[in-house]
Each structure stands twice: as C-alpha cells, then as structure tokens.
Amino acid sequence: MAYDKENFRNVTIKDVAKRAEVSIATVSRILNGKDRVSPLLAERVLLATKELQYQPNDVARALKIKESRSIGLIIPDIENPFFPALVRGVQDAAKIHNYAVILCNTDGKTEEEKKYIQFLYSKRVDGIAFTESVDNKKNIALLDSLGIPVVLLDRRVEGMKASGVSTDNRLGAFMATKHLIERGKRRIAFISGLPKLSSGAERASGYQDALLSYNIQYDKKLAFIGAFTYESGYAAVENLLLSRYQFDAIFASNDIMAIGAIECLNQYGIRVPEDVAVVGFDDIRLATWYKPLLTTIRQPVYEMGQYAIKLLVEHITGERSSPHEKIFVPELMIRQSSGGLEESK
Amino acid sequence: MAYDKENFRNVTIKDVAKRAEVSIATVSRILNGKDRVSPLLAERVLLATKELQYQPNDVARALKIKESRSIGLIIPDIENPFFPALVRGVQDAAKIHNYAVILCNTDGKTEEEKKYIQFLYSKRVDGIAFTESVDNKKNIALLDSLGIPVVLLDRRVEGMKASGVSTDNRLGAFMATKHLIERGKRRIAFISGLPKLSSGAERASGYQDALLSYNIQYDKKLAFIGAFTYESGYAAVENLLLSRYQFDAIFASNDIMAIGAIECLNQYGIRVPEDVAVVGFDDIRLATWYKPLLTTIRQPVYEMGQYAIKLLVEHITGERSSPHEKIFVPELMIRQSSGGLEESK
DNA sequence: GTTATCCTTGTAAACGTTTACTTAACCTTT
DNA sequence: AAAGGTTAAGTAAACGTTTACAAGGATAAC
C-alpha cells in the first residue's frame, strides 16, 4: 500500500514530553506560550519537537478548546467571474488570522445551501461567510439557530442579526443610469438581476431613481428581468429587439448580462456604442478584456471579501458583539461600451 | 454579546442517549448504522436526535477515527481564469464523497506552499490536491514524508510517488502548431510558459516537434519565455516586434498570454488573424468571449479536477495503492484568432 | 432442564489536546 | 528561623466520539 498509516506513526505531545523528560502539560504550555515556563525546559522541549518533527494535532485541539479555526465560505459558483476575487479576498484575510476556509458551491440552490450549512456545522466551523441565493429567510434562520457567527456577502436581509458587507447597489445603478442620461440617452433599457436578491432589487430602484431625477418617464416595456447570467442578458435583448420598441442604451445589472446583451446586439448588426450604449455592473476582469471595453460600475470585490472576514473574525473572538453593516461605495468605470470619454452627440 | 456560546449548548451524543434511555454506544451504533440494533431502540434514538436537533460533532469523530473527511486544495491563484473550473471540479467531486475542501492560494510561492502543507497537515486533512509551482522537489518530498495521499494537478514530477492528472501538453502544443502550419504559416513565434513547470516544458517540445515534422527549422529568435501571465504575453510580442523579425503566427502557451499578445499586436496596428494568426492553450471561458474568438487547445479542466479527487479518494480509502497517472487528451478549438474554419490561402 | 450459541446492549478506554487543581520548591518577610 | 507568598511543574479530568470487551437474555440443541 502506498500510504501505510502504520509507517507514519503520528508523533504526539506525549512523545515530545517523554523525549524532553517533562510532563505533557509543560509541553503544551511551552508550545502555546501562555503560562510562564523555565527557559531550560522550553529549550529542551523545543529541541524535542524539532527532533521528532512534531506537528500539533489541530483536531484534538479543536475538540478541547471548541474552536476549529476554520470558516465556511458559501457561494453560488466559483466559475461565475464575480466570485474568484471575492474568494481570494476571503482567503487572504483568513490566512492572516490562521483560519482555514472551506469552500462550498451551491449553484444558488436553497437546498444545497441548507445542506452545506449543516455540513459546516458538523465540522464545527467557527463562522460562515455566506453569499446567499434567493429564498433567504429559512437558511438565515437556520444559521441563527445554530449560533454560528455569520457575515452576509453582497446581500442584505431585513432584520438579520448578522453583519453584512455589500456595495451601495442603488447608488451604483444610479450612477450608471445617470452616466447614460448625461450622454444624451433617453430610452434606456434595463436588465435586472434576480429581483428577489437585495442586490437585484436595489439596482432596479437605483435605475428608476435616476430616471426620475432627470424627469424621464419609467417605461415598463424597457425593463427586463434577468438572472445574472450571460444567457439572460442575451435573451432580454433579443426580446427587446423582437418587440421593435425603440431604445438607445442598456443598463445591465451585471457585466455578464451586459456582455450577453452586446453579443446579441452584434448578432443583429447593431453597433455598440454607436447605435446603443451599454453599461454593466461589477467590473469583473473580463470587462477590460472584452471588446468593446465595458463601461461598468466597479465593486471592490476583493476588499469586500477581506472585510467580510475581518468582521467575521471580530464576531468569533467576541471583539465585536453587535452586527455591523459595511457598505462600500461603487465607482463608475467609463470605457468604450458607453461611448467612452468623448463628448456625447 | 451577539453570539453567546452559553445560549447554544451543544447537544451531544450523551444528551441523545439520556433522552432515548439507552447508552451512548447504542446511539453511536444507530447513527452509523454499522452494527445490528433493534428497531425499537433505533426509533427512539432517531426521535431523540430530531427532538434535540442533534448534529454529530465531526471533530470529535475525526479525532477518534483519525479521519477528518477534509482535503486540501493548493493552487497558485483562484483569480487566474484557469483555476475556477478546476476548483469547481474538485469541489463537486469532493461533495459526492462528503469531503470538505480547504482552499489555499500560494501565488506560486514555494514558501507559501510549504506553509500551507504544514497547515493542512496540522488540520489532519485526509489528502491534498496540489497544483505545484516551480521549485518542486522540496515540497513534494515534504508531502511524501508526511505520508498524506497526494494527487498532483496539471503538473508532473519525475519519480514522484503520488498520482497525477494532467493533459497531454505535448500533444496539445503539437496540434496547435500543426494547425497553424496547415493554415500556411511558416514563421510561427512561440511564447512558452514557465519552463520549469512540466506543462511549460512539454508545450515547448510539442511546438518543436510539430515544426520538425513539417521540416520547418526551429528558430530561437521566434521563441520567447513567458510566465503564463497577460503581461508576459504582451511583453513577448512587444520584444518580437521591436526585433523587427518576421513572423506570421503566434502560439502562446496559454490563453491569457495569447490575449496579451493580441492586445499588443492591436496596439501596433497589426490585425488578428489577417496579419498574424494566434493560438492559445487551455480554452478558458474568456476564449469565447474575447474578440476575436480565440483558437485554442482545450483542456478538460473541470473533469481534471473531478478526476483528481476520484483518485485522491481512492488513495485515502486504500482502494488504490500504487500511483496512477491520468492524462487527458486535448482538443483543438478552431475559432477566429487563427483565421477560423475558412480555407487557408 | 441444562448447556451452548447467538445477538443486542452496556461499560469503559481511547483518540491528542488543554487546563483546573495540586504539589513542591524557592523567595520574602518578620 | 518560621511562616507566608509566589512560582514552575506535574496529575488528572475533560472535550465528544468510536469500539473492544463484557454481560446478559433469548433461542436453539441435546
């Protein structure tokens, strides 16, 4: 057998104690550096750990001190270009605090979320960072009932006891729409995200606010419900085109839908930005590689991930007791798809 | 305090035992379903677990049975577009077998790799899936010495005792180069990946093999050393252009470098594919969103991730004892950047 | 009706730590 | 020099499971 467990007898704190001729309590104390301990013994113990190549067993430790030093990260799908930066932010921050992060992809399915929550609870993670899907209440309640610290990513839930980090979606959508209006557009189509998600709903209202403040009538026929996917962006535009309803711009609730939209426009021989200006949301990396370069609203995704863990750790340690809502401010990235920086008409 | 541990007294197997009026051994047996047990007690116990909302403590279990049901996944960077699909494949496969996956980003730094290996060992993961960076020998040896089952992703290391999964890089590079040759190209520049990586080296030799088999002289001046990054692709082409050396095609060792290369060509007013044909490697999602659509060599990245875990689990369970090398076969995806499907000159 | 066999359940030890409590040695202080 | 105080080290219990072993009851065999 290639990996014969017998060959690799785990060296435990007992072995170290024996070799250094002290008690296991002393070894533990020296290794954790909490209590005072004589330098002489410390040296002997440290030597023994080197000689035996002792590596503490974190699972025993976790059992005893009821702290696994691991956190769960629940997201819909790492293959969605929005998430890698978020995950990286989470992981980098976790590393600093010495937490392991357990990654879970749910595809936005409530049932999967529930399974993973229970799974993570079995593993006794110290906290969970959660980018939730649609049907919020139930799983949030579950989390509450388990008493695990939670921070919500990119979502907001009414009356939730947990902390959250997000971007000001409403403001972002407002900025995007305003940008289009200022470039002379008046018939601005809107592709929403999942309206059940706070991010989706907020972006929709930002869009409407902007129209309102420029005295442009909100037109239902220009509003489409998307699902944050390429396909839904494409489909929305196709429907719009088929309806033969006039429009001169599109604001899509995320970049992938914006790209789907542009692809569809191109397919029908409509030029971006000459015929129709397009703005997205998120500023994923692809936005600067896609042609035309995508004008979009930047969310500081990496920082959001980092901040989420900062918050989570504060809750875990008890340093912070009451929930906190961190809202990042979005930034308009003007690029080609909205006509770039040149003057309008 | 928001998360008062006292309020959420963990219910243990003892509580269940008491409630069901049986011994803890019986509870354990019923829950694990190994030994025979009377239906009557089973029912009582199951009822008690429901009533108390008992969730087994996996860390205690892990300590006892020396099996944490978690695996480590070490990659350079989840933000590199190559990895999300791989990670997803790994995670989906792990889910099936009920393993938690702990994600680690090393940025390809040997030192970070080492730290994470030790970290994961402390957590007593049951196995590690490892996409290694440059300086292989040392960390591989470390893994060997720890006796943890390992499977190597997308890399091959001589004389390694671990299993590995990869794509036939040499064949892929051969196919890419051949494709360009068959489209009439003769002066094909090559941007390598990190030559210290097996994938880098193998692609280089595939390129050379193809030239050879078409009797085209290998020309050092057309070969550039890249680092699998956008910037290195861009820089390579810029150098090539500055050298004023003639070329009519580029084969880049991955898609991001190919895109960097095309961006640079565009910057200098050179059209792709009209003036220069470009082929990449990997077939990341971006390859079909980028303009021009990127001709590339597809690696079945998701499947590779899945297969790696399949292998890893087999090693963990002892089902498979000797290392196995799984090599996927690449596929040529003909798109616009090489001139598409139209006949060549 | 006694003995043997089987099967279900219980008792208790173990996994590798941390830590409350005890002990003993060494300082102070008077 | 005795009493008290401080400190470093050791002993043993505990964290929540699994499981070897023991025990007892029922069934089968004679």
Tab-separated table of C-alpha atoms in Angstrom, chain A residues 138-339:
chain	number	residue	atom	x	y	z
A	138	LYS	CA	-35.188	29.897	6.078
A	139	ASN	CA	-31.464	29.412	5.884
A	140	ILE	CA	-30.747	32.628	7.665
A	141	ALA	CA	-32.961	31.425	10.458
A	142	LEU	CA	-31.153	28.121	10.480
A	143	LEU	CA	-27.866	29.892	10.860
A	144	ASP	CA	-29.249	31.993	13.643
A	145	SER	CA	-30.475	28.936	15.453
A	146	LEU	CA	-27.097	27.267	15.258
A	147	GLY	CA	-25.492	30.239	16.895
A	148	ILE	CA	-22.623	30.410	14.447
A	149	PRO	CA	-21.292	33.854	13.636
A	150	VAL	CA	-22.246	34.770	10.113
A	151	VAL	CA	-21.462	37.538	7.731
A	152	LEU	CA	-23.514	38.069	4.667
A	153	LEU	CA	-21.734	38.835	1.438
A	154	ASP	CA	-23.192	41.061	-1.214
A	155	ARG	CA	-26.684	40.514	0.120
A	156	ARG	CA	-28.808	42.165	2.668
A	157	VAL	CA	-31.576	40.601	4.618
A	158	GLU	CA	-34.091	42.504	6.666
A	159	GLY	CA	-33.846	42.070	10.366
A	160	MET	CA	-30.928	39.756	10.151
A	161	LYS	CA	-28.804	39.556	13.228
A	162	ALA	CA	-25.662	39.004	11.211
A	163	SER	CA	-23.209	41.512	9.869
A	164	GLY	CA	-23.026	42.144	6.187
A	165	VAL	CA	-20.788	43.643	3.586
A	166	SER	CA	-22.028	44.918	0.308
A	167	THR	CA	-21.759	47.698	-2.207
A	168	ASP	CA	-24.230	50.507	-2.444
A	169	ASN	CA	-26.093	48.898	-5.291
A	170	ARG	CA	-28.666	51.593	-5.538
A	171	LEU	CA	-26.068	54.283	-5.837
A	172	GLY	CA	-24.155	52.248	-8.378
A	173	ALA	CA	-27.207	51.754	-10.530
A	174	PHE	CA	-27.992	55.414	-10.173
A	175	MET	CA	-24.526	56.359	-11.366
A	176	ALA	CA	-24.713	54.012	-14.304
A	177	THR	CA	-28.067	55.321	-15.442
A	178	LYS	CA	-27.060	58.919	-14.862
A	179	HIS	CA	-23.986	58.364	-16.978
A	180	LEU	CA	-26.122	57.167	-19.854
A	181	ILE	CA	-28.546	60.019	-19.459
A	182	GLU	CA	-25.740	62.519	-19.443
A	183	ARG	CA	-24.502	61.092	-22.669
A	184	GLY	CA	-27.833	62.007	-24.158
A	185	LYS	CA	-29.619	58.719	-23.895
A	186	ARG	CA	-33.282	58.818	-23.074
A	187	ARG	CA	-34.624	55.403	-23.880
A	188	ILE	CA	-32.553	53.294	-21.546
A	189	ALA	CA	-33.426	49.662	-21.284
A	190	PHE	CA	-32.807	47.890	-18.024
A	191	ILE	CA	-31.924	44.262	-17.410
A	192	SER	CA	-32.436	43.426	-13.789
A	193	GLY	CA	-30.731	40.744	-11.766
A	194	LEU	CA	-32.745	38.335	-9.742
A	195	PRO	CA	-35.240	40.685	-8.157
A	196	LYS	CA	-35.505	38.517	-5.079
A	197	LEU	CA	-31.918	39.304	-4.267
A	198	SER	CA	-31.290	42.547	-2.452
A	199	SER	CA	-28.609	43.396	-4.971
A	200	GLY	CA	-31.063	42.856	-7.773
A	201	ALA	CA	-33.815	44.914	-6.232
A	202	GLU	CA	-31.537	47.748	-5.210
A	203	ARG	CA	-30.092	48.126	-8.653
A	204	ALA	CA	-33.546	48.289	-10.095
A	205	SER	CA	-34.519	51.116	-7.813
A	206	GLY	CA	-31.283	52.980	-8.495
A	207	TYR	CA	-32.148	52.860	-12.164
A	208	GLN	CA	-35.623	54.212	-11.524
A	209	ASP	CA	-34.340	56.917	-9.208
A	210	ALA	CA	-32.002	58.196	-11.858
A	211	LEU	CA	-34.732	58.349	-14.481
A	212	LEU	CA	-36.938	60.142	-12.032
A	213	SER	CA	-34.412	62.762	-11.130
A	214	TYR	CA	-33.995	63.578	-14.804
A	215	ASN	CA	-37.701	63.595	-15.382
A	216	ILE	CA	-37.638	60.632	-17.648
A	217	GLN	CA	-40.711	58.505	-17.517
A	218	TYR	CA	-40.064	54.968	-16.354
A	219	ASP	CA	-41.169	52.636	-19.079
A	220	LYS	CA	-42.079	49.091	-18.156
A	221	LYS	CA	-41.562	47.942	-21.694
A	222	LEU	CA	-37.879	48.731	-21.399
A	223	ALA	CA	-37.405	46.722	-18.231
A	224	PHE	CA	-36.441	43.054	-18.352
A	225	ILE	CA	-35.904	40.509	-15.705
A	226	GLY	CA	-32.539	38.790	-15.896
A	227	ALA	CA	-30.852	36.175	-13.788
A	228	PHE	CA	-27.287	37.477	-13.639
A	229	THR	CA	-26.335	35.113	-16.452
A	230	TYR	CA	-24.959	35.616	-19.931
A	231	GLU	CA	-27.938	33.865	-21.430
A	232	SER	CA	-30.470	36.005	-19.641
A	233	GLY	CA	-28.734	39.136	-20.918
A	234	TYR	CA	-28.774	37.831	-24.418
A	235	ALA	CA	-32.396	36.788	-24.190
A	236	ALA	CA	-33.518	40.108	-22.768
A	237	VAL	CA	-32.101	41.992	-25.699
A	238	GLU	CA	-33.486	39.527	-28.143
A	239	ASN	CA	-36.942	40.064	-26.700
A	240	LEU	CA	-36.456	43.781	-26.761
A	241	LEU	CA	-35.430	43.664	-30.388
A	242	LEU	CA	-38.325	41.462	-31.306
A	243	SER	CA	-40.699	43.909	-29.655
A	244	ARG	CA	-39.359	46.567	-32.051
A	245	TYR	CA	-39.577	49.006	-29.200
A	246	GLN	CA	-37.114	51.879	-29.526
A	247	PHE	CA	-34.093	52.168	-27.236
A	248	ASP	CA	-30.727	53.837	-27.332
A	249	ALA	CA	-28.992	52.381	-24.304
A	250	ILE	CA	-28.926	49.416	-21.967
A	251	PHE	CA	-28.045	49.216	-18.342
A	252	ALA	CA	-27.474	45.627	-17.311
A	253	SER	CA	-27.327	44.641	-13.671
A	254	ASN	CA	-24.063	42.852	-14.094
A	255	ASP	CA	-21.236	42.557	-16.569
A	256	ILE	CA	-22.003	39.110	-17.841
A	257	MET	CA	-25.505	40.123	-18.765
A	258	ALA	CA	-24.106	43.257	-20.386
A	259	ILE	CA	-21.825	41.093	-22.466
A	260	GLY	CA	-24.689	38.794	-23.341
A	261	ALA	CA	-26.612	41.862	-24.374
A	262	ILE	CA	-23.830	43.176	-26.566
A	263	GLU	CA	-23.345	39.811	-28.181
A	264	CYS	CA	-26.992	39.798	-29.095
A	265	LEU	CA	-26.883	43.338	-30.443
A	266	ASN	CA	-23.876	42.419	-32.556
A	267	GLN	CA	-25.701	39.394	-33.807
A	268	TYR	CA	-28.420	41.672	-35.125
A	269	GLY	CA	-25.928	44.053	-36.646
A	270	ILE	CA	-26.363	46.746	-34.061
A	271	ARG	CA	-23.182	48.519	-33.084
A	272	VAL	CA	-22.052	49.255	-29.550
A	273	PRO	CA	-21.618	52.049	-28.607
A	274	GLU	CA	-22.514	53.820	-31.844
A	275	ASP	CA	-26.104	52.623	-32.032
A	276	VAL	CA	-26.671	51.550	-28.473
A	277	ALA	CA	-24.630	52.395	-25.378
A	278	VAL	CA	-24.227	49.696	-22.771
A	279	VAL	CA	-23.231	49.832	-19.126
A	280	GLY	CA	-22.691	46.847	-16.847
A	281	PHE	CA	-22.131	46.304	-13.165
A	282	ASP	CA	-19.316	44.691	-11.124
A	283	ASP	CA	-16.248	45.409	-13.197
A	284	ILE	CA	-15.088	41.861	-13.474
A	285	ARG	CA	-11.718	41.348	-15.083
A	286	LEU	CA	-13.337	40.439	-18.329
A	287	ALA	CA	-14.748	43.954	-18.589
A	288	THR	CA	-11.348	45.223	-19.620
A	289	TRP	CA	-10.634	42.373	-21.977
A	290	TYR	CA	-13.896	42.257	-23.768
A	291	LYS	CA	-14.316	44.299	-26.906
A	292	PRO	CA	-15.662	46.907	-26.647
A	293	LEU	CA	-14.172	47.584	-23.257
A	294	LEU	CA	-17.086	47.581	-20.929
A	295	THR	CA	-18.231	50.678	-19.119
A	296	THR	CA	-19.354	49.465	-15.759
A	297	ILE	CA	-19.810	50.080	-12.063
A	298	ARG	CA	-16.913	48.807	-10.088
A	299	GLN	CA	-17.458	46.931	-6.861
A	300	PRO	CA	-14.342	46.440	-4.766
A	301	VAL	CA	-14.929	42.727	-4.640
A	302	TYR	CA	-11.598	41.652	-3.255
A	303	GLU	CA	-11.825	44.183	-0.463
A	304	MET	CA	-15.355	43.075	0.273
A	305	GLY	CA	-14.119	39.554	0.790
A	306	GLN	CA	-11.355	40.742	3.043
A	307	TYR	CA	-13.610	42.940	5.064
A	308	ALA	CA	-16.135	40.180	5.496
A	309	ILE	CA	-13.544	38.020	7.189
A	310	LYS	CA	-12.321	40.873	9.318
A	311	LEU	CA	-15.856	41.275	10.542
A	312	LEU	CA	-16.401	37.576	10.935
A	313	VAL	CA	-13.266	37.159	12.990
A	314	GLU	CA	-14.283	40.038	15.203
A	315	HIS	CA	-17.539	38.270	15.877
A	316	ILE	CA	-15.813	34.983	16.533
A	317	THR	CA	-13.413	36.445	19.030
A	318	GLY	CA	-16.164	38.411	20.673
A	319	GLU	CA	-14.339	41.608	19.900
A	320	ARG	CA	-17.456	42.817	18.190
A	321	SER	CA	-20.815	41.972	19.603
A	322	SER	CA	-23.499	43.703	17.593
A	323	PRO	CA	-23.905	43.273	13.858
A	324	HIS	CA	-22.340	45.765	11.560
A	325	GLU	CA	-23.270	46.712	8.047
A	326	LYS	CA	-20.364	47.696	5.856
A	327	ILE	CA	-21.328	49.311	2.577
A	328	PHE	CA	-18.687	50.019	0.009
A	329	VAL	CA	-19.147	52.801	-2.465
A	330	PRO	CA	-19.158	51.864	-6.119
A	331	GLU	CA	-17.210	53.591	-8.832
A	332	LEU	CA	-18.098	54.359	-12.416
A	333	MET	CA	-15.558	52.986	-14.857
A	334	ILE	CA	-16.049	54.744	-18.153
A	335	ARG	CA	-14.855	52.705	-21.098
A	336	GLN	CA	-15.858	52.060	-24.673
A	337	SER	CA	-19.236	50.383	-24.462
A	338	SER	CA	-20.944	53.582	-23.411
A	339	GLY	CA	-19.081	55.690	-25.908
